XYZ file of C-alpha atoms in Angstrom:
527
model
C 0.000 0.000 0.000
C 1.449 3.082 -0.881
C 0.721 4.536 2.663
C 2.111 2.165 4.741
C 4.937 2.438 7.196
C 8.314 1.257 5.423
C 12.068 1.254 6.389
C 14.593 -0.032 4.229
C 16.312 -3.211 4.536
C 19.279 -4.213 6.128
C 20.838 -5.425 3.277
C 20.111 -2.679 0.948
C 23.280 -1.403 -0.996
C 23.766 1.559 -3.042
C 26.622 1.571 -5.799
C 27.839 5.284 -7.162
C 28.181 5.193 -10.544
C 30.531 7.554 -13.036
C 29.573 6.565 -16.731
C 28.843 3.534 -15.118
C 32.201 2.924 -13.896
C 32.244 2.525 -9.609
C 33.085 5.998 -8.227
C 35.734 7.330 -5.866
C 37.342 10.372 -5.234
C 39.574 10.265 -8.342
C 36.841 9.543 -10.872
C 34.762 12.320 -8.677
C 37.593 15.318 -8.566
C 36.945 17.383 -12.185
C 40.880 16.775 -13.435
C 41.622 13.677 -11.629
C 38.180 12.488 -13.501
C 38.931 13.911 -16.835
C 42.459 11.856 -16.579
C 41.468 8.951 -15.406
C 38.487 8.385 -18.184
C 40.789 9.615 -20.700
C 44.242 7.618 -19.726
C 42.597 4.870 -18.203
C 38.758 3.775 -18.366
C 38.893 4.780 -22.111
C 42.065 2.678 -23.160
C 40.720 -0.019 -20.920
C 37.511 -0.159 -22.488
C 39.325 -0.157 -26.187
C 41.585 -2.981 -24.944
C 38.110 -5.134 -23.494
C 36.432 -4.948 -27.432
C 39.717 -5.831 -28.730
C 40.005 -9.015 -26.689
C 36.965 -9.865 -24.911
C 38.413 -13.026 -23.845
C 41.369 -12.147 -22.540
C 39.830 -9.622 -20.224
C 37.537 -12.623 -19.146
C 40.669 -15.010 -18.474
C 42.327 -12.621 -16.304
C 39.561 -11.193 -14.368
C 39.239 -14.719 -12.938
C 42.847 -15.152 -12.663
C 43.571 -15.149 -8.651
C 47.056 -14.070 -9.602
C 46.088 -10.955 -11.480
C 43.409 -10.038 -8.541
C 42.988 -6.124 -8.844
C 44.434 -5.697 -12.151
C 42.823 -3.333 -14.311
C 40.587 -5.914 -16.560
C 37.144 -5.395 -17.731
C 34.925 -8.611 -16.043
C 32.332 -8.533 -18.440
C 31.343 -11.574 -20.615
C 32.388 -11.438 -24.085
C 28.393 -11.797 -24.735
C 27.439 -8.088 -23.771
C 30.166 -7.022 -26.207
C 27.945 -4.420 -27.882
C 26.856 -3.056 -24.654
C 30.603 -2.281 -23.772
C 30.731 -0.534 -27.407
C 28.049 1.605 -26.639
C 29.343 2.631 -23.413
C 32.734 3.883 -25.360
C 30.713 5.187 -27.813
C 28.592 7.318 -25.341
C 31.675 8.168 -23.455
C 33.513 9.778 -26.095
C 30.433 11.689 -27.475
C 29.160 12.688 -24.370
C 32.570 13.500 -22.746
C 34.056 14.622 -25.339
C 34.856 18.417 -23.144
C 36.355 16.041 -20.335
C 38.862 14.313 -23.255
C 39.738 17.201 -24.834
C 40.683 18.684 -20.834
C 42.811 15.611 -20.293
C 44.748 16.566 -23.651
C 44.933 19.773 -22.348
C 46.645 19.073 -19.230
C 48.996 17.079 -20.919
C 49.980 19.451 -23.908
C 50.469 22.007 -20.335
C 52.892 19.877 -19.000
C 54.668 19.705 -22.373
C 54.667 23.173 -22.532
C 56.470 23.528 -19.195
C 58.573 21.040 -19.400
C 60.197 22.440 -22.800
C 59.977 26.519 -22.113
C 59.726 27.135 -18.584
C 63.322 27.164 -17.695
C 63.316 29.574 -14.606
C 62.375 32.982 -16.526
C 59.076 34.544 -16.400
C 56.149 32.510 -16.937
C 53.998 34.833 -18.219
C 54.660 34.730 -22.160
C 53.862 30.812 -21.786
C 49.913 31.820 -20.731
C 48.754 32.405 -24.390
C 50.273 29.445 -25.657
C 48.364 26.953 -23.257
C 45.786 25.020 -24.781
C 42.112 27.141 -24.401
C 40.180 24.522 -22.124
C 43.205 25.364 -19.216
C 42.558 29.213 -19.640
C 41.288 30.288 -16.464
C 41.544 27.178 -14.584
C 45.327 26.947 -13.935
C 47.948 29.067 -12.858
C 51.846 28.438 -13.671
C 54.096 28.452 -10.865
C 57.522 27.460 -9.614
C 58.702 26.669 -6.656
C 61.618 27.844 -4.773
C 63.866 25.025 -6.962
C 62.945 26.398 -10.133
C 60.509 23.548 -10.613
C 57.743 24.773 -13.153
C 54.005 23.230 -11.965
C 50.238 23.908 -13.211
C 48.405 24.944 -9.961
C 44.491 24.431 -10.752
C 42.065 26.248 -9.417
C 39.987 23.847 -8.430
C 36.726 25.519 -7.057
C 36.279 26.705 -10.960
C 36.727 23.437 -11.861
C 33.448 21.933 -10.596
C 31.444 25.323 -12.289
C 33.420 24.341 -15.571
C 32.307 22.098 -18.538
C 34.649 19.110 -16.919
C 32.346 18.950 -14.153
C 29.253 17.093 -15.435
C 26.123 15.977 -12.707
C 24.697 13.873 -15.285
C 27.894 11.211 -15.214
C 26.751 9.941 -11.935
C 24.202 7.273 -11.141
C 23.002 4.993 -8.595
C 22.184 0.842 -8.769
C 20.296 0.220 -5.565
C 20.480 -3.733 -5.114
C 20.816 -6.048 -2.255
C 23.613 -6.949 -0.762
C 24.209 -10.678 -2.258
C 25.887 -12.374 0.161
C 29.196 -13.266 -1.584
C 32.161 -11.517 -2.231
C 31.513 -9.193 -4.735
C 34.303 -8.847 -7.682
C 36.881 -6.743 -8.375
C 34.751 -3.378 -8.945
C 37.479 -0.572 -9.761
C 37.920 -1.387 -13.668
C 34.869 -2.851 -14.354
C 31.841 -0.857 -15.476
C 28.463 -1.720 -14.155
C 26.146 -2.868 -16.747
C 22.134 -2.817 -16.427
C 20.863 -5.865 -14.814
C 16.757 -7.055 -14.182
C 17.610 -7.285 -9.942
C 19.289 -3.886 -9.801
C 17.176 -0.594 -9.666
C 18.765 2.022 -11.350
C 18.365 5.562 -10.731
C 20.242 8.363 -13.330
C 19.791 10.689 -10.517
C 22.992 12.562 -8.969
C 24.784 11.345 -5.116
C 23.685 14.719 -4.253
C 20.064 13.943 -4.410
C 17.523 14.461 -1.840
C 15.784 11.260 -2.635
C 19.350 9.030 -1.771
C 19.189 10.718 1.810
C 15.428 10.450 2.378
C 15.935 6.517 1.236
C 18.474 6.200 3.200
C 17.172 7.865 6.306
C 14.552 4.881 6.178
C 16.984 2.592 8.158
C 16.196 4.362 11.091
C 13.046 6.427 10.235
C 9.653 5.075 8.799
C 8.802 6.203 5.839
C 5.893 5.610 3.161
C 6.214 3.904 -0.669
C 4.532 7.063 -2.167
C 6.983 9.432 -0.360
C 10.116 7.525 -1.147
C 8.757 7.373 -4.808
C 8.201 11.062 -5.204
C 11.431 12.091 -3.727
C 13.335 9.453 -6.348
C 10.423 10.769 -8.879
C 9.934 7.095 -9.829
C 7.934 5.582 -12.725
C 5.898 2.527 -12.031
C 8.648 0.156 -13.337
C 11.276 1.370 -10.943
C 8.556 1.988 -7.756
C 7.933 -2.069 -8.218
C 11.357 -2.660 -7.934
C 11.827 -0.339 -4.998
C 9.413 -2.485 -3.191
C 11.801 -5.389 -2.594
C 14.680 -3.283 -1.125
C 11.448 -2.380 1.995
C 10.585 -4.387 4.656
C 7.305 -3.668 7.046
C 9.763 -3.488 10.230
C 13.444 -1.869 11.084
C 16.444 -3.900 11.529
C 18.651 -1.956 14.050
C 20.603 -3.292 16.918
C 19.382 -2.871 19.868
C 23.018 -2.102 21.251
C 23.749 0.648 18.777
C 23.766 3.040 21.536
C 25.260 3.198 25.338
C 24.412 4.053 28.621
C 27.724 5.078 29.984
C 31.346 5.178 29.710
C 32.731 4.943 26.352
C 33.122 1.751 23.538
C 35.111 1.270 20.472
C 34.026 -1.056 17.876
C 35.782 -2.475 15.100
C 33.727 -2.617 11.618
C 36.571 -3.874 9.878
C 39.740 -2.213 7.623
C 39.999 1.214 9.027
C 36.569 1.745 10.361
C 36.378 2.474 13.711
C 33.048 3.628 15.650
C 34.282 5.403 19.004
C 31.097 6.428 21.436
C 30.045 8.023 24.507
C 26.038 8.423 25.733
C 26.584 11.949 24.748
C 27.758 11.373 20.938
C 29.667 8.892 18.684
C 32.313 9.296 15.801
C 33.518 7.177 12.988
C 36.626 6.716 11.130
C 36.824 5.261 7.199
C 33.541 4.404 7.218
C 33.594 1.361 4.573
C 30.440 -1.282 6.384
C 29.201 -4.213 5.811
C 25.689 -4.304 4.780
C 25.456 -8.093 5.605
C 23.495 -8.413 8.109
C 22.717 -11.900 7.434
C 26.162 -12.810 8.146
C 28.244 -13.827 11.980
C 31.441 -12.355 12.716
C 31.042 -8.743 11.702
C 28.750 -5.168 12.103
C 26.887 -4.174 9.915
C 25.131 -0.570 9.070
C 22.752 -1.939 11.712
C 25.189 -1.468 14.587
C 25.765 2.135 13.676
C 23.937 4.835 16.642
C 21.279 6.461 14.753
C 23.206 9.615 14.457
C 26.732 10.388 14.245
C 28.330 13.600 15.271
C 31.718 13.581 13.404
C 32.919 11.089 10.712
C 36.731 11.441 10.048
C 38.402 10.925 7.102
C 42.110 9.953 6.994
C 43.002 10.339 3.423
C 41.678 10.320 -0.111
C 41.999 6.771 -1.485
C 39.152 4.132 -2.530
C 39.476 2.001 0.716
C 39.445 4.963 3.146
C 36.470 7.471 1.315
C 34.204 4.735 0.509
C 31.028 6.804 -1.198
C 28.870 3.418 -0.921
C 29.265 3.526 2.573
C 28.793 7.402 3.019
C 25.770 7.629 0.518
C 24.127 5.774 3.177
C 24.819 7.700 6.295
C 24.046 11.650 4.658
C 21.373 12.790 7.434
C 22.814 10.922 9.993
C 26.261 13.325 9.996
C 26.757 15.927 11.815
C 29.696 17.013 10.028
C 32.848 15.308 8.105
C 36.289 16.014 8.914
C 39.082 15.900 6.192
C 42.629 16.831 5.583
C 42.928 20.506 3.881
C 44.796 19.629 0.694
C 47.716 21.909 -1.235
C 45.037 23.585 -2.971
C 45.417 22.886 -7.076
C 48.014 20.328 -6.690
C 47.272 17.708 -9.312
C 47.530 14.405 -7.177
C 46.314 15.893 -4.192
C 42.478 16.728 -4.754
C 40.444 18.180 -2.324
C 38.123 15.951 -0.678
C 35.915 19.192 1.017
C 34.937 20.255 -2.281
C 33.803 16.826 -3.726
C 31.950 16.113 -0.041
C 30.316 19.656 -0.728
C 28.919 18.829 -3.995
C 27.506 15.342 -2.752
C 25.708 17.138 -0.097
C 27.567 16.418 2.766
C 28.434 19.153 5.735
C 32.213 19.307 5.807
C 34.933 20.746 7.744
C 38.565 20.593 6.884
C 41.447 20.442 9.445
C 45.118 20.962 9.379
C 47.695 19.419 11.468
C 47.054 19.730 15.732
C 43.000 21.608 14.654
C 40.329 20.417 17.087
C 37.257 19.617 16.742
C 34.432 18.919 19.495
C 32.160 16.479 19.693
C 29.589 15.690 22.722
C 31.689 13.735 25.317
C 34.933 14.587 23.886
C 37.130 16.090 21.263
C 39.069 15.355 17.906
C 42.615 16.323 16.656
C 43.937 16.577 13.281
C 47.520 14.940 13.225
C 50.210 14.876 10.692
C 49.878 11.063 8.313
C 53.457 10.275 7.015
C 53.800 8.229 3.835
C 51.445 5.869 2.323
C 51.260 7.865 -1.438
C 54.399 6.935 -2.990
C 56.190 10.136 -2.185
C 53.903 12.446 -3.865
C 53.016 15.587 -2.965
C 49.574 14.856 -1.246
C 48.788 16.690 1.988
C 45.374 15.892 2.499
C 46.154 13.201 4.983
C 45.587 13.289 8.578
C 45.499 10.757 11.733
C 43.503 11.696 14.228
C 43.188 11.678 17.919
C 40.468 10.748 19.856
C 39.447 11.386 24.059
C 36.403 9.962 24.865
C 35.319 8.966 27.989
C 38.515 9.184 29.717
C 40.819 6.855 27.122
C 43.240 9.093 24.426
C 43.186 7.164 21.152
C 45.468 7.604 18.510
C 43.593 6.712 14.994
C 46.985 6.004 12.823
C 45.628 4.634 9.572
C 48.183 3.534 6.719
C 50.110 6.042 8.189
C 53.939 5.101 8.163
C 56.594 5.458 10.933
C 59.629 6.736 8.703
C 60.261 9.508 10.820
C 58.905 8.370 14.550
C 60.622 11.966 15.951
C 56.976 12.826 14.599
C 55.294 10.838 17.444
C 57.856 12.287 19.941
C 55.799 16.168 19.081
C 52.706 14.666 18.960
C 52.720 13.140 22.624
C 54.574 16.403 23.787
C 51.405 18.084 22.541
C 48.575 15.614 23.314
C 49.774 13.402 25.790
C 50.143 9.380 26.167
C 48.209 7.471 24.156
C 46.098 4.951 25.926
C 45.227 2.955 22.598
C 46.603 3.247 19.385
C 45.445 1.930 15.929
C 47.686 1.022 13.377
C 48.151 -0.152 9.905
C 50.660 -2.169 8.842
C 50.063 -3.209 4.883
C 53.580 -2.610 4.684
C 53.948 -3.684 0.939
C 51.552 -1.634 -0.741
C 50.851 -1.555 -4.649
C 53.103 0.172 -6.590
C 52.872 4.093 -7.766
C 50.984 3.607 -11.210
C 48.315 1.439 -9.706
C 46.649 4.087 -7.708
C 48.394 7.052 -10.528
C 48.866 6.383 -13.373
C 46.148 8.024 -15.032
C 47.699 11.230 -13.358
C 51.590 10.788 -14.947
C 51.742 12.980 -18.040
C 55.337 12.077 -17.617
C 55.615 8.090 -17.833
C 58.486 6.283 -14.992
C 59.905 3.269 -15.200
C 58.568 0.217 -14.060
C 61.185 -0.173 -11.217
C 60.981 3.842 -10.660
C 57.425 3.115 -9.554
C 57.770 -0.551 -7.788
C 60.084 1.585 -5.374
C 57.204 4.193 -4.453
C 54.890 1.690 -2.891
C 51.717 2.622 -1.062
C 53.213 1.268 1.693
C 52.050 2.013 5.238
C 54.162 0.729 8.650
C 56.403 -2.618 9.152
C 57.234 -3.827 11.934
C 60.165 -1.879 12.809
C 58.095 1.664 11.944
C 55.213 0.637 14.124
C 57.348 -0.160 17.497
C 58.852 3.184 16.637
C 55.466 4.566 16.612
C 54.053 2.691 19.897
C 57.290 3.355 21.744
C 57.262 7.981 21.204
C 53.150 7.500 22.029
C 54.151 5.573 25.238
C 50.940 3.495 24.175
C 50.479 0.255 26.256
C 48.369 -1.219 23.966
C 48.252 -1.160 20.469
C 45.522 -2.905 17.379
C 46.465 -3.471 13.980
C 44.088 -2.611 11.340
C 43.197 -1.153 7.780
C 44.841 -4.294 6.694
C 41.960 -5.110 4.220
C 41.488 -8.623 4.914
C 37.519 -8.854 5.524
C 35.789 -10.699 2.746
C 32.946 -8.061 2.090
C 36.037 -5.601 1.074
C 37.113 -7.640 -1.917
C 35.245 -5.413 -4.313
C 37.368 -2.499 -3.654
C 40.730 -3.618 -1.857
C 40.962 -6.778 -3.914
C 43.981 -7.984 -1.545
C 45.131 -11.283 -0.753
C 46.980 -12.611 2.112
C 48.599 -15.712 3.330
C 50.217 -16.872 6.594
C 53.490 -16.699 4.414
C 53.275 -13.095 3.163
C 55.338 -10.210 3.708
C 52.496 -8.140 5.275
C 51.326 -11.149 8.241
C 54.981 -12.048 8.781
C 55.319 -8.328 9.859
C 52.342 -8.375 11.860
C 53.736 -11.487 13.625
C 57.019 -9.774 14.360
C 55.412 -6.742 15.935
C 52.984 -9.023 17.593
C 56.236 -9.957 19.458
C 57.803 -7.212 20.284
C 54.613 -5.753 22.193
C 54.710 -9.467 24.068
C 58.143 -9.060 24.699
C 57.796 -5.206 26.175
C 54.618 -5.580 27.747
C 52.578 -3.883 25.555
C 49.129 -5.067 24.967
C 48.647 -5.990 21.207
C 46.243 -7.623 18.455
C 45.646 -8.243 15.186
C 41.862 -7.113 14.336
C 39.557 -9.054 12.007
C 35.889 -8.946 11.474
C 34.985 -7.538 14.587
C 35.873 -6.636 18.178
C 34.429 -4.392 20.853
C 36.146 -2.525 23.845
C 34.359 -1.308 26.566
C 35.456 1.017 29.685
């Protein structure tokens, strides 16, 4: 009836689509977008209708697990060819501003040689004009700064990319998502409606909040088709935890990877929100477990596994307010994730090293992130630390311990830490997995197998523990949790680099008795 009381079901999933391809904040970010569909999605999707099969064979190939290879069965063949063809019609102002940046970098690279920049402005190609400045820094290093607020009022920045398939969750590990684009399917509802929506947050708002079938389909302005489908993502009853919220004192739950939900009675705050929607499943939380509002949700940095907009899509109207890392402002690699939050919808603040922020029963500060993005020039990376309830926890991330003097400031400034989260995928994927779309200038294979995206070993992380005078210390954002396979597509063994690592640290917190653990799937503390 289309009056009755609904809520949405616990395993209802949303998946952000860009031209169909799975969204994150590089396909999101104007430049970063118009690069990566132009130096990677586009090629990728000429190399698929070249050899359907061979895209086939390696998708399933456990060894090639994460490579860039279009799943799709040689079948749908003409559907991929009229996704290229759509592309490079309808994108054809993003293409041309991928050239662009390219033929800019060219330009510098041949005539800015440490005299005045300002006769190169009129030979830049016309999409750049107005969108870039040209800079050096103080070693006569020649850059395009872009100015990236313009950017998202610019042609490049096009609502009508994005898309939603609303499905539910299917209770295996979903495949390799990153290079894949999602074709239409008859048990997925799709919506060509943008993440900044109302309709996506009133849906979504129906986890905790009834609702009615004729509201949700006016605010997704549904036709009949696409209300009938609806119907099987709503259930007559809520699905919530009954523990989602405490009474006193404070808890930390694990959700898995780098998610972390830290709460007082007063409020609650979550890192790296990336959730199971499972809820059908032991061993894990899912979106039920979250409290039905959440004062701050921190972001630690910009990649797929850490700004997860399937996860987030689901929580806008449940946030108080996002904290991120400010960014260099216009540096290509280093977008800025306030701006693409702020055209999703979200309320967003962003933080620079040692800022704090408030929440109710405690308080937040920004802290510097080391490493991790294969020595680029990315700034928009923080840890964080947490007091709640008593308890000072330090939120580490993929953050590495290169330089552990850091540490030594930070617990001048803060304090001990009672608990401290870190991450240890200490043998990370190379530079041009995460950026290559980015490179205008190609490296070498072994120049970019040496620039990892590498967080902590074992050595790093005692470092780390020992200058936070932490007595007990989790390891996390290690990726290991089945229901992350779609995105982190990482593999482990009790034989690999990464677990041996673990193991080693694992003893040298036994050894100086330090409390220390491994996370997986779940784990609660309470005080």
């Amino acid at each position: 009836m289309p009056d009755e009381q609904v809520f949405l079901k616990s395993k209802a999933i949303v998946e952000p689509l860009v031209d169909r391809f799975y969204a994150w904040l590089h396909t999101l970010a104007p430049a970063q977008a118009a690069l990566n569909l132009a130096n990677r999605q586009v090629p990728m999707l000429e190399s698929y209708l070249q050899s359907p099969q061979v895209h086939m064979a390696a998708s399933v190939n456990p060894t090639l697990r994460g490579g860039f290879f279009v799943n799709i069965h040689k079948k749908r063949r003409d559907e991929v060819q009229d996704l290229l063809d759509s592309i490079k019609r309808d994108r054809a102002d993003m293409l041309r501003f991928a050239s662009a940046i390219a033929h800019g970098h060219e330009l510098l690279r041949e005539a800015a040689t440490g005299f005045d920049l300002n006769p190169l402005y009129p030979k830049l190609p016309s999409e750049l004009g107005g969108l870039v400045e040209l800079v050096f820094d103080t070693e006569n290093q020649a850059a395009m700064r872009f100015i990236e607020p313009l950017l998202y009022k610019s042609a490049v920045y096009a609502e009508d990319r994005q898309s939603v398939q609303l499905l539910l969750e299917p209770g295996t590990e979903r495949p390799f998502i990153l290079s894949t684009p999602r074709l239409s399917s008859p048990d997925v509802l799709e919506l060509p409606i943008p993440f900044r929506h109302s309709g996506l947050e009133e849906l979504f708002k129906a986890r905790v909040s009834p609702t009615t079938p004729a509201r949700l389909r006016e605010a997704l302005e549904l036709d009949d088709a696409q209300a009938a489908q609806l119907s099987g993502l709503l259930s007559d009853r809520p699905s919530l935890a009954e523990d989602r919220h405490i009474q006193g004192g404070g808890r930390i739950r694990y959700f898995g990877h780098a998610c972390l939900v830290l709460q007082t009675p007063q409020g609650s705050v979550v890192t790296d929100p990336f959730i199971s929607a499972d809820s059908s499943m032991a061993g894990r939380y899912t979106l039920d477990d979250l409290p039905d509002f959440i004062d701050l949700v921190l972001i630690t940095h910009g990649h797929q596994d850490h700004i997860v907009l399937e996860t987030l899509l689901q929580l806008r109207g449940r946030v108080g307010t996002i904290v991120v890392p400010r960014p260099s402002r216009g540096n290509l690699p280093d977008p800025s994730i306030a701006l693409a939050l702020k055209h999703l919808g979200f309320p967003v603040l962003e933080v620079d090293d040692f800022d704090e922020v408030p929440f109710p029963g405690g308080k937040v500060v920004a802290t510097p992130f080391l490493g991790e993005h294969c020595d680029l020039d990315i700034r928009s990376k923080s840890t964080y630390w947490v007091e709640l309830a008593g308890k000072k926890v330090f939120i580490g991330a993929d953050s590495s311990g290169i330089e552990p003097t850091l540490y030594r400031y930070v617990r001048e400034h803060l304090g001990k830490a009672d608990i401290a989260f870190l991450g240890m995928e200490c043998d990370g994927a190379p530079l041009t997995w995460l950026y290559q779309a980015l490179l205008t200038t190609p490296v070498t294979k072994a120049m970019s197998n040496s620039r990892k995206l590498s967080g902590s070993n074992a050595e790093q992380a005692a470092a780390i523990t020992t200058e936070l005078g932490a007595r007990e210390v989790h390891i996390y954002a290690m990726g290991e949790e089945e229901w992350l396979g779609h995105v982190m597509a990482t593999t482990y063994n009790e034989d690999t680099y990464q677990i041996k690592q673990i193991e080693e640290f694992m003893k040298w917190c036994t050894d100086h008795g330090i409390k220390g653990d491994h996370l997986f799937g779940q784990q609660e503390w309470r005080w």
